Amino acid sequence: MLRLAVLISGGGTDLQSIIDYRDNINGEIALVVSNRKLAGGLARAEKAGIPTAVIKDQKELLNKLKDEKIDFIVLAGYLAILGEELIAAYPNKIINIHPSLIPSFCGPGMYGMHVHEAIVKRGVKVSGATVHFVSEEVDGGPIIWQEAVSIADLDNAEDIQKRVLEIEHQILPKVVQLYCDGKIVVEEGKVRIL
C-alpha cells in the first residue's frame, strides 16, 4: 500500500475530497503538510486522524517526506513552487490539481483566484480542471486527466471558482486512486491510463 503525502496551503477542500474517497484508494494518506500554520486544511486532516506538519523550508520538507517513507505526493492547493531537489527525488510521483484546462491559464503567477480572474477578463466560455504530474516547468508536467465545464452563464471569478472546484473534487480523488492502483504510466512525456 502506497503512503501518500498531501501538501496544502489553504482551506483544504481538495484534501477533503481525497479524505472522503479514501475507502476507494489503495493507499494511505500518511501525512498532510502545509506551508502555512493557519491553513484550514490542517484541521480537516486532524479531524480525519491524519498526522500533520507545518514546514516552509523545502529541504526540511524533503527530509520529512523521506523520514515518513512517502511514496507519492499530491499537491492540493499548495501555493509554493517545489524545488528541483524535491522534484528529482519524486520523478512522476508528484501530482497537482490546477483550476484550468492546461495549457490555458497556467504557469508562473497563475494559481487560485488569479486563474479565474484571467478567465473572466478573456471572456472564456469553457473552463475546467487539470491533474498533471509536477515537473521543473510550472504546470508543465504530463497531463493525467482533464475535465471541462461550461461557464458561459457566469461573469465573476468567485462563481467560476465554485463551479471549477466541483470538478476538482470529482477528478482529483479518482486520479489518486488510479495512481495507487498502478494504472497511470508515462510514455514519451505523455500519460496513458491502463
Tab-separated table of C-alpha atoms in Angstrom:
chain	number	residue	atom	x	y	z
A	1	MET	CA	0.000	0.000	0.000
A	2	LEU	CA	1.408	3.369	-1.051
A	3	ARG	CA	1.964	6.099	1.515
A	4	LEU	CA	0.666	9.471	0.325
A	5	ALA	CA	1.523	12.951	1.489
A	6	VAL	CA	-0.903	15.748	0.640
A	7	LEU	CA	0.533	19.271	0.532
A	8	ILE	CA	-1.830	22.192	1.152
A	9	SER	CA	-1.775	25.934	1.771
A	10	GLY	CA	-5.401	26.825	2.413
A	11	GLY	CA	-8.807	25.525	3.411
A	12	GLY	CA	-8.187	22.007	2.162
A	13	THR	CA	-11.343	21.307	0.152
A	14	ASP	CA	-9.349	19.271	-2.388
A	15	LEU	CA	-7.772	17.397	0.535
A	16	GLN	CA	-11.275	16.746	1.897
A	17	SER	CA	-12.299	15.248	-1.442
A	18	ILE	CA	-9.470	12.711	-1.092
A	19	ILE	CA	-10.310	12.014	2.565
A	20	ASP	CA	-13.962	11.408	1.634
A	21	TYR	CA	-12.896	8.995	-1.115
A	22	ARG	CA	-10.108	7.216	0.760
A	23	ASP	CA	-12.003	3.940	1.239
A	24	ASN	CA	-11.702	3.512	-2.547
A	25	ILE	CA	-7.970	4.275	-2.613
A	26	ASN	CA	-5.403	1.506	-2.300
A	27	GLY	CA	-3.120	3.819	-0.361
A	28	GLU	CA	-2.824	5.584	2.963
A	29	ILE	CA	-2.901	9.338	3.469
A	30	ALA	CA	0.088	9.179	5.775
A	31	LEU	CA	0.823	12.889	6.128
A	32	VAL	CA	-0.643	16.322	5.411
A	33	VAL	CA	1.866	19.159	5.178
A	34	SER	CA	1.141	22.870	4.946
A	35	ASN	CA	3.486	25.771	4.362
A	36	ARG	CA	1.063	27.960	6.349
A	37	LYS	CA	0.344	27.274	10.007
A	38	LEU	CA	-3.179	28.713	9.828
A	39	ALA	CA	-4.249	26.620	6.815
A	40	GLY	CA	-7.774	25.323	7.417
A	41	GLY	CA	-6.885	22.029	5.794
A	42	LEU	CA	-4.753	21.095	8.806
A	43	ALA	CA	-7.893	20.883	10.944
A	44	ARG	CA	-9.560	18.706	8.299
A	45	ALA	CA	-6.600	16.321	8.416
A	46	GLU	CA	-6.516	16.203	12.207
A	47	LYS	CA	-10.273	15.512	12.326
A	48	ALA	CA	-9.666	12.571	9.950
A	49	GLY	CA	-6.846	11.252	12.146
A	50	ILE	CA	-4.081	12.095	9.675
A	51	PRO	CA	-0.706	13.330	11.013
A	52	THR	CA	0.123	16.919	10.062
A	53	ALA	CA	3.177	19.143	9.852
A	54	VAL	CA	3.839	22.787	9.061
A	55	ILE	CA	7.022	23.101	7.014
A	56	LYS	CA	8.146	26.061	4.923
A	57	ASP	CA	11.699	25.008	4.100
A	58	GLN	CA	11.904	22.613	1.151
A	59	LYS	CA	14.994	20.793	2.380
A	60	GLU	CA	13.219	20.139	5.671
A	61	LEU	CA	10.125	19.068	3.708
A	62	LEU	CA	12.124	16.587	1.639
A	63	ASN	CA	13.692	15.131	4.795
A	64	LYS	CA	10.251	14.776	6.411
A	65	LEU	CA	8.864	13.007	3.334
A	66	LYS	CA	11.787	10.597	3.339
A	67	ASP	CA	11.521	10.005	7.107
A	68	GLU	CA	7.822	9.179	6.692
A	69	LYS	CA	8.598	6.823	3.768
A	70	ILE	CA	6.259	8.745	1.457
A	71	ASP	CA	5.817	7.106	-1.954
A	72	PHE	CA	3.587	9.639	-3.670
A	73	ILE	CA	2.794	13.352	-3.234
A	74	VAL	CA	-0.443	15.197	-4.018
A	75	LEU	CA	-0.412	18.990	-4.279
A	76	ALA	CA	-3.934	20.038	-3.324
A	77	GLY	CA	-3.965	23.814	-3.315
A	78	TYR	CA	-0.288	24.045	-2.358
A	79	LEU	CA	0.755	27.604	-3.172
A	80	ALA	CA	4.519	27.175	-3.366
A	81	ILE	CA	6.784	26.133	-6.204
A	82	LEU	CA	8.624	22.903	-5.475
A	83	GLY	CA	12.397	22.967	-5.801
A	84	GLU	CA	14.458	20.883	-8.201
A	85	GLU	CA	15.798	18.612	-5.459
A	86	LEU	CA	12.342	17.582	-4.257
A	87	ILE	CA	11.032	17.068	-7.803
A	88	ALA	CA	14.103	14.985	-8.680
A	89	ALA	CA	13.554	12.813	-5.599
A	90	TYR	CA	9.982	12.008	-6.738
A	91	PRO	CA	10.007	11.736	-10.558
A	92	ASN	CA	6.441	11.269	-11.843
A	93	LYS	CA	5.398	10.708	-8.234
A	94	ILE	CA	4.008	14.195	-7.574
A	95	ILE	CA	0.646	15.311	-8.942
A	96	ASN	CA	-1.006	18.706	-8.881
A	97	ILE	CA	-4.560	19.899	-9.450
A	98	HIS	CA	-4.800	23.115	-11.489
A	99	PRO	CA	-8.027	25.147	-11.887
A	100	SER	CA	-7.974	25.485	-15.667
A	101	LEU	CA	-7.590	23.399	-18.792
A	102	ILE	CA	-3.798	23.392	-19.204
A	103	PRO	CA	-2.099	24.769	-21.306
A	104	SER	CA	-4.530	27.688	-20.895
A	105	PHE	CA	-4.190	29.978	-17.873
A	106	CYS	CA	-1.229	28.225	-16.278
A	107	GLY	CA	2.421	28.815	-15.423
A	108	PRO	CA	4.109	31.250	-13.017
A	109	GLY	CA	1.637	33.515	-11.212
A	110	MET	CA	-1.389	31.545	-12.406
A	111	TYR	CA	-2.857	29.995	-9.280
A	112	GLY	CA	-6.046	30.201	-7.255
A	113	MET	CA	-8.253	33.180	-7.922
A	114	HIS	CA	-5.687	34.686	-10.350
A	115	VAL	CA	-6.650	31.964	-12.838
A	116	HIS	CA	-10.368	32.685	-12.616
A	117	GLU	CA	-9.851	36.457	-12.808
A	118	ALA	CA	-7.813	35.999	-16.002
A	119	ILE	CA	-10.561	33.764	-17.395
A	120	VAL	CA	-13.193	36.472	-16.726
A	121	LYS	CA	-11.018	39.102	-18.481
A	122	ARG	CA	-10.762	36.931	-21.593
A	123	GLY	CA	-14.468	36.089	-21.680
A	124	VAL	CA	-13.796	32.350	-21.698
A	125	LYS	CA	-16.902	30.170	-22.116
A	126	VAL	CA	-15.448	26.806	-21.032
A	127	SER	CA	-13.077	26.164	-18.168
A	128	GLY	CA	-12.298	23.152	-16.029
A	129	ALA	CA	-9.550	21.453	-14.067
A	130	THR	CA	-6.399	19.535	-14.890
A	131	VAL	CA	-4.499	16.957	-12.867
A	132	HIS	CA	-0.902	16.682	-14.022
A	133	PHE	CA	2.457	15.398	-12.919
A	134	VAL	CA	4.787	18.024	-11.484
A	135	SER	CA	7.957	18.825	-13.379
A	136	GLU	CA	10.503	21.622	-13.109
A	137	GLU	CA	8.388	23.659	-15.535
A	138	VAL	CA	5.480	25.212	-13.618
A	139	ASP	CA	2.281	23.432	-14.729
A	140	GLY	CA	4.351	21.793	-17.478
A	141	GLY	CA	4.370	18.115	-16.479
A	142	PRO	CA	2.451	15.387	-18.300
A	143	ILE	CA	-1.331	15.824	-18.157
A	144	ILE	CA	-3.138	12.943	-16.468
A	145	TRP	CA	-6.802	13.977	-16.530
A	146	GLN	CA	-8.838	16.993	-17.601
A	147	GLU	CA	-12.496	17.763	-17.191
A	148	ALA	CA	-14.266	20.710	-18.820
A	149	VAL	CA	-17.281	22.644	-17.616
A	150	SER	CA	-19.335	25.405	-19.240
A	151	ILE	CA	-19.034	28.781	-17.545
A	152	ALA	CA	-20.871	30.714	-20.271
A	153	ASP	CA	-23.569	31.730	-17.773
A	154	LEU	CA	-21.074	33.099	-15.223
A	155	ASP	CA	-19.412	36.509	-15.147
A	156	ASN	CA	-17.360	36.660	-11.960
A	157	ALA	CA	-14.302	34.851	-10.674
A	158	GLU	CA	-15.908	33.645	-7.426
A	159	ASP	CA	-18.720	31.798	-9.211
A	160	ILE	CA	-16.292	30.289	-11.713
A	161	GLN	CA	-14.069	29.117	-8.867
A	162	LYS	CA	-17.024	27.358	-7.196
A	163	ARG	CA	-18.005	25.556	-10.385
A	164	VAL	CA	-14.429	24.512	-11.172
A	165	LEU	CA	-13.917	23.315	-7.581
A	166	GLU	CA	-16.775	20.866	-8.068
A	167	ILE	CA	-14.828	19.383	-10.989
A	168	GLU	CA	-11.599	19.325	-8.961
A	169	HIS	CA	-13.323	17.393	-6.169
A	170	GLN	CA	-14.500	14.784	-8.669
A	171	ILE	CA	-11.295	14.167	-10.623
A	172	LEU	CA	-8.525	14.504	-8.024
A	173	PRO	CA	-9.544	11.519	-5.850
A	174	LYS	CA	-10.068	9.394	-8.968
A	175	VAL	CA	-6.563	10.170	-10.205
A	176	VAL	CA	-5.140	9.339	-6.762
A	177	GLN	CA	-6.990	6.009	-6.930
A	178	LEU	CA	-5.661	5.279	-10.444
A	179	TYR	CA	-2.111	6.116	-9.364
A	180	CYS	CA	-2.293	3.900	-6.286
A	181	ASP	CA	-3.678	1.074	-8.435
A	182	GLY	CA	-0.672	1.382	-10.767
A	183	LYS	CA	-2.872	2.361	-13.708
A	184	ILE	CA	-1.029	5.539	-14.741
A	185	VAL	CA	2.066	5.250	-16.900
A	186	VAL	CA	4.157	7.942	-18.567
A	187	GLU	CA	5.480	7.100	-22.017
A	188	GLU	CA	7.466	9.640	-24.068
A	189	GLY	CA	6.189	12.507	-21.924
A	190	LYS	CA	2.520	11.531	-22.234
A	191	VAL	CA	0.253	9.778	-19.750
A	192	ARG	CA	-1.525	6.572	-20.610
A	193	ILE	CA	-4.219	5.226	-18.256
A	194	LEU	CA	-4.344	1.443	-18.226
